[in-house]
Tab-separated table of C-alpha atoms in Angstrom:
chain	number	residue	atom	x	y	z
E	1	GLU	CA	-7.491	9.084	-15.229
E	2	PRO	CA	-4.296	10.431	-13.631
E	3	GLU	CA	-1.862	7.777	-12.489
E	4	VAL	CA	1.335	7.488	-10.524
E	5	THR	CA	3.979	6.155	-12.887
E	6	GLN	CA	7.184	4.410	-11.937
E	7	THR	CA	10.207	3.702	-14.072
E	8	PRO	CA	11.724	1.290	-14.786
E	9	SER	CA	9.384	-1.607	-14.107
E	10	HIS	CA	12.359	-3.848	-13.360
E	11	GLN	CA	15.898	-2.859	-12.435
E	12	VAL	CA	18.842	-5.123	-11.854
E	13	THR	CA	21.870	-3.812	-10.020
E	14	GLN	CA	25.056	-5.215	-8.606
E	15	MET	CA	25.542	-5.409	-4.877
E	16	GLY	CA	27.297	-2.324	-3.598
E	17	GLN	CA	26.064	-0.103	-6.400
E	18	GLU	CA	23.837	2.925	-5.954
E	19	VAL	CA	20.381	2.806	-7.521
E	20	ILE	CA	17.767	5.490	-8.087
E	21	LEU	CA	14.126	4.564	-8.457
E	22	ARG	CA	11.964	7.122	-10.174
E	23	CYS	CA	8.349	8.061	-9.766
E	24	VAL	CA	6.107	10.658	-11.354
E	25	PRO	CA	3.296	11.431	-8.897
E	26	ILE	CA	-0.110	12.713	-9.913
E	27	SER	CA	0.396	16.312	-10.953
E	28	ASN	CA	-1.645	18.161	-8.307
E	29	HIS	CA	-0.522	15.956	-5.443
E	30	LEU	CA	1.773	17.401	-2.806
E	31	TYR	CA	2.557	14.410	-0.596
E	32	PHE	CA	4.678	11.506	-1.684
E	33	TYR	CA	5.475	8.087	-0.253
E	34	TRP	CA	7.635	5.040	-0.784
E	35	TYR	CA	6.739	1.511	0.252
E	36	ARG	CA	8.515	-1.753	-0.430
E	37	GLN	CA	7.504	-5.394	-0.580
E	38	ILE	CA	10.119	-8.088	-0.253
E	39	LEU	CA	9.004	-11.190	-2.141
E	40	GLY	CA	6.542	-13.174	-0.069
E	41	GLN	CA	6.457	-10.532	2.640
E	42	LYS	CA	4.205	-7.640	3.543
E	43	VAL	CA	4.163	-4.238	1.928
E	44	GLU	CA	6.113	-1.968	4.280
E	45	PHE	CA	6.046	1.799	4.658
E	46	LEU	CA	9.387	3.513	4.119
E	47	VAL	CA	8.895	7.269	4.061
E	48	SER	CA	6.555	10.172	3.427
E	49	PHE	CA	7.714	13.469	1.927
E	50	TYR	CA	6.266	16.939	1.639
E	51	ASN	CA	7.628	20.340	0.747
E	52	ASN	CA	11.123	18.935	0.219
E	53	GLU	CA	11.238	17.397	3.660
E	54	ILE	CA	10.652	13.977	5.117
E	55	SER	CA	7.398	14.005	7.094
E	56	GLU	CA	7.575	10.511	8.515
E	57	LYS	CA	9.858	7.512	8.119
E	58	SER	CA	9.953	3.941	9.323
E	59	GLU	CA	12.781	2.056	11.000
E	60	ILE	CA	13.618	0.539	7.628
E	61	PHE	CA	14.469	3.942	6.171
E	62	ASP	CA	18.023	4.254	7.437
E	63	ASP	CA	21.011	6.247	6.167
E	64	GLN	CA	21.253	3.962	3.177
E	65	PHE	CA	18.086	5.529	1.777
E	66	SER	CA	17.323	9.042	0.652
E	67	VAL	CA	14.470	10.713	-1.179
E	68	GLU	CA	14.382	13.761	-3.356
E	69	ARG	CA	12.099	15.776	-5.564
E	70	PRO	CA	14.721	16.937	-8.049
E	71	ASP	CA	12.289	18.864	-10.224
E	72	GLY	CA	8.590	19.673	-10.405
E	73	SER	CA	7.510	16.257	-11.587
E	74	ASN	CA	9.797	13.477	-10.320
E	75	PHE	CA	10.126	11.910	-6.906
E	76	THR	CA	13.087	9.596	-6.399
E	77	LEU	CA	14.278	6.997	-3.940
E	78	LYS	CA	18.045	6.508	-3.814
E	79	ILE	CA	19.577	3.434	-2.256
E	80	ARG	CA	23.298	3.745	-1.611
E	81	SER	CA	25.493	0.668	-1.681
E	82	THR	CA	22.715	-1.827	-2.342
E	83	LYS	CA	22.595	-5.119	-0.480
E	84	LEU	CA	21.053	-8.405	-1.526
E	85	GLU	CA	18.259	-7.885	0.994
E	86	ASP	CA	17.239	-4.667	-0.767
E	87	SER	CA	15.764	-6.814	-3.527
E	88	ALA	CA	12.060	-6.029	-3.438
E	89	MET	CA	9.174	-4.360	-5.211
E	90	TYR	CA	9.226	-0.648	-4.460
E	91	PHE	CA	5.942	1.253	-4.645
E	92	CYS	CA	5.616	4.989	-4.956
E	93	ALA	CA	2.398	6.713	-3.918
E	94	SER	CA	1.082	10.258	-3.841
E	95	SER	CA	-1.827	12.110	-2.294
E	96	GLU	CA	-3.362	15.536	-2.428
E	97	LEU	CA	-3.165	15.956	1.327
E	98	ARG	CA	-1.313	13.924	3.943
E	99	THR	CA	-2.675	10.433	4.409
E	100	ALA	CA	-2.507	11.275	8.107
E	101	MET	CA	-5.435	13.580	7.306
E	102	ASN	CA	-7.319	10.565	6.001
E	103	THR	CA	-6.749	11.337	2.355
E	104	GLU	CA	-6.435	8.461	-0.089
E	105	ALA	CA	-2.994	7.696	-1.474
E	106	PHE	CA	-2.675	6.560	-5.075
E	107	PHE	CA	-0.060	3.931	-5.808
E	108	GLY	CA	2.158	3.279	-8.795
E	109	GLN	CA	2.674	-0.144	-10.357
E	110	GLY	CA	5.988	-0.598	-8.631
E	111	THR	CA	9.604	-1.113	-9.625
E	112	ARG	CA	11.043	-4.547	-9.043
E	113	LEU	CA	14.615	-4.132	-7.844
E	114	THR	CA	16.884	-7.144	-8.072
E	115	VAL	CA	20.291	-6.923	-6.428
E	116	VAL	CA	22.759	-9.530	-7.672
M	1	ALA	CA	3.694	-2.552	17.267
M	2	GLN	CA	0.744	-2.848	14.970
M	3	THR	CA	0.299	-6.015	12.943
M	4	VAL	CA	-2.151	-7.031	10.251
M	5	THR	CA	-2.805	-10.696	9.542
M	6	GLN	CA	-4.487	-12.178	6.511
M	7	SER	CA	-4.808	-15.883	7.144
M	8	GLN	CA	-5.916	-16.861	3.640
M	9	PRO	CA	-3.055	-16.760	1.102
M	10	GLU	CA	-5.473	-17.717	-1.657
M	11	MET	CA	-9.226	-17.909	-2.115
M	12	SER	CA	-11.285	-19.147	-5.033
M	13	VAL	CA	-14.920	-18.370	-5.801
M	14	GLN	CA	-17.326	-19.022	-8.631
M	15	GLU	CA	-18.403	-16.052	-10.680
M	16	ALA	CA	-21.583	-14.437	-9.295
M	17	GLU	CA	-21.089	-15.962	-5.842
M	18	THR	CA	-20.096	-14.242	-2.619
M	19	VAL	CA	-16.693	-14.488	-0.998
M	20	THR	CA	-15.342	-13.210	2.309
M	21	LEU	CA	-11.690	-12.352	2.862
M	22	SER	CA	-10.444	-12.349	6.443
M	23	CYS	CA	-8.251	-9.834	8.203
M	24	THR	CA	-7.313	-9.403	11.826
M	25	TYR	CA	-5.160	-6.717	13.331
M	26	ASP	CA	-3.487	-5.972	16.592
M	27	THR	CA	-3.220	-2.507	18.057
M	28	SER	CA	-3.381	-0.642	21.329
M	29	GLU	CA	-4.467	2.557	19.592
M	30	SER	CA	-8.014	3.890	19.807
M	31	ASP	CA	-7.828	6.154	16.754
M	32	TYR	CA	-7.135	4.197	13.605
M	33	TYR	CA	-8.360	3.425	10.123
M	34	LEU	CA	-8.691	0.187	8.211
M	35	PHE	CA	-8.518	-0.349	4.477
M	36	TRP	CA	-8.848	-2.963	1.791
M	37	TYR	CA	-6.709	-2.491	-1.309
M	38	LYS	CA	-6.974	-4.417	-4.557
M	39	GLN	CA	-4.009	-5.070	-6.829
M	40	PRO	CA	-4.859	-6.637	-10.206
M	41	PRO	CA	-1.993	-8.403	-11.988
M	42	SER	CA	0.655	-5.912	-13.124
M	43	ARG	CA	-1.510	-3.007	-12.065
M	44	GLN	CA	-1.560	-0.394	-9.357
M	45	MET	CA	-2.887	-1.028	-5.911
M	46	ILE	CA	-6.243	0.739	-5.611
M	47	LEU	CA	-8.368	1.493	-2.589
M	48	VAL	CA	-11.516	-0.609	-2.407
M	49	ILE	CA	-13.019	0.436	0.898
M	50	ARG	CA	-12.063	2.037	4.196
M	51	GLN	CA	-13.438	2.086	7.707
M	52	GLU	CA	-12.874	4.568	10.492
M	53	ALA	CA	-12.509	2.767	13.818
M	54	TYR	CA	-14.780	5.258	15.573
M	55	LYS	CA	-17.663	4.429	13.246
M	56	GLN	CA	-19.831	1.527	14.288
M	57	GLN	CA	-21.556	1.230	10.944
M	58	ASN	CA	-19.865	-1.104	8.491
M	59	ALA	CA	-18.619	0.569	5.313
M	60	THR	CA	-20.159	-0.408	1.985
M	61	GLU	CA	-19.126	0.375	-1.576
M	62	ASN	CA	-21.448	-1.191	-4.127
M	63	ARG	CA	-20.685	-4.954	-4.117
M	64	PHE	CA	-17.995	-4.565	-1.471
M	65	SER	CA	-18.772	-4.430	2.218
M	66	VAL	CA	-16.874	-4.977	5.428
M	67	ASN	CA	-17.666	-6.693	8.683
M	68	PHE	CA	-15.835	-4.612	11.277
M	69	GLN	CA	-15.707	-6.272	14.682
M	70	LYS	CA	-13.781	-3.809	16.817
M	71	ALA	CA	-13.637	-5.861	20.000
M	72	ALA	CA	-12.400	-8.883	18.092
M	73	LYS	CA	-10.062	-6.704	15.977
M	74	SER	CA	-11.432	-8.250	12.850
M	75	PHE	CA	-12.042	-6.538	9.504
M	76	SER	CA	-13.295	-8.877	6.806
M	77	LEU	CA	-14.196	-7.954	3.242
M	78	LYS	CA	-17.266	-9.392	1.561
M	79	ILE	CA	-17.517	-9.320	-2.203
M	80	SER	CA	-21.002	-10.034	-3.499
M	81	ASP	CA	-21.860	-11.168	-7.030
M	82	SER	CA	-18.185	-11.813	-7.821
M	83	GLN	CA	-17.047	-10.770	-11.271
M	84	LEU	CA	-14.043	-11.852	-13.332
M	85	GLY	CA	-12.609	-8.361	-12.888
M	86	ASP	CA	-12.462	-8.893	-9.139
M	87	ALA	CA	-9.576	-11.322	-9.593
M	88	ALA	CA	-6.619	-9.705	-7.861
M	89	MET	CA	-4.432	-9.619	-4.790
M	90	TYR	CA	-6.326	-8.071	-1.874
M	91	PHE	CA	-4.450	-6.361	0.912
M	92	CYS	CA	-5.849	-5.413	4.271
M	93	ALA	CA	-4.167	-2.354	5.776
M	94	TYR	CA	-4.195	-0.308	8.948
M	95	ARG	CA	-3.180	3.219	9.752
M	96	VAL	CA	-2.933	4.973	13.094
M	97	GLY	CA	-4.766	8.275	13.225
M	98	GLY	CA	-2.358	11.136	12.568
M	99	ALA	CA	0.286	8.943	10.929
M	100	ASP	CA	1.068	8.618	7.248
M	101	GLY	CA	2.286	5.060	6.995
M	102	LEU	CA	0.020	2.139	6.255
M	103	THR	CA	0.682	-1.275	7.777
M	104	PHE	CA	-0.287	-4.011	5.357
M	105	GLY	CA	-1.123	-7.677	5.619
M	106	LYS	CA	0.526	-10.220	3.330
M	107	GLY	CA	-2.413	-10.286	0.984
M	108	THR	CA	-4.979	-12.785	-0.270
M	109	HIS	CA	-4.913	-13.906	-3.867
M	110	LEU	CA	-8.525	-14.055	-5.075
M	111	ILE	CA	-9.319	-16.296	-8.024
M	112	ILE	CA	-12.648	-16.018	-9.802
M	113	GLN	CA	-13.785	-19.207	-11.529
M	114	PRO	CA	-15.936	-18.580	-14.628
């Protein structure tokens, strides 16, 4: 069964460094999403992306964050100048149509980012 | 702002018994959708069941059913005949119609006792 895959499963980075989290969505999906979950907190929506443009973003998704589909298979989340409070589990998801159209999104296993 | 509250951080049930996980939400929207997601240990979050707010009938998927009380803004998940494979973190989630982003609760850790 097709899956959304995220690499690495755990990434440690120093405060102030840039980090790129990688995701390979399901191959025929066109819409992509990032969510994060700070330890002990709720899973929070960050951004949705389609056709090389951001469709929707939350208040959390500020100038520190950017997303990109650098090639036909990867979808990345870049965090510039990481802060301690960026430590969280980051989930990638993809869907065939926009979830706003009531289509199911499929989630990856997540990348645990630890900023030290 | 929309909020989703899961008041049970952890629940435990004997195998083959029935368990109900609670979820309440707060919204001023009339068009919205509600979901229950399951996340087994070290695995992806998967959709268990969803409910459109405009539908009065409670959604059912095999052993999983919901009790949707729109006026009370309550959306509980009932798991019948619990199985060991049901052990997971369960997240209640909400989405406004026409929006992409899901709003999640903190989750309930479900333990199945053999």
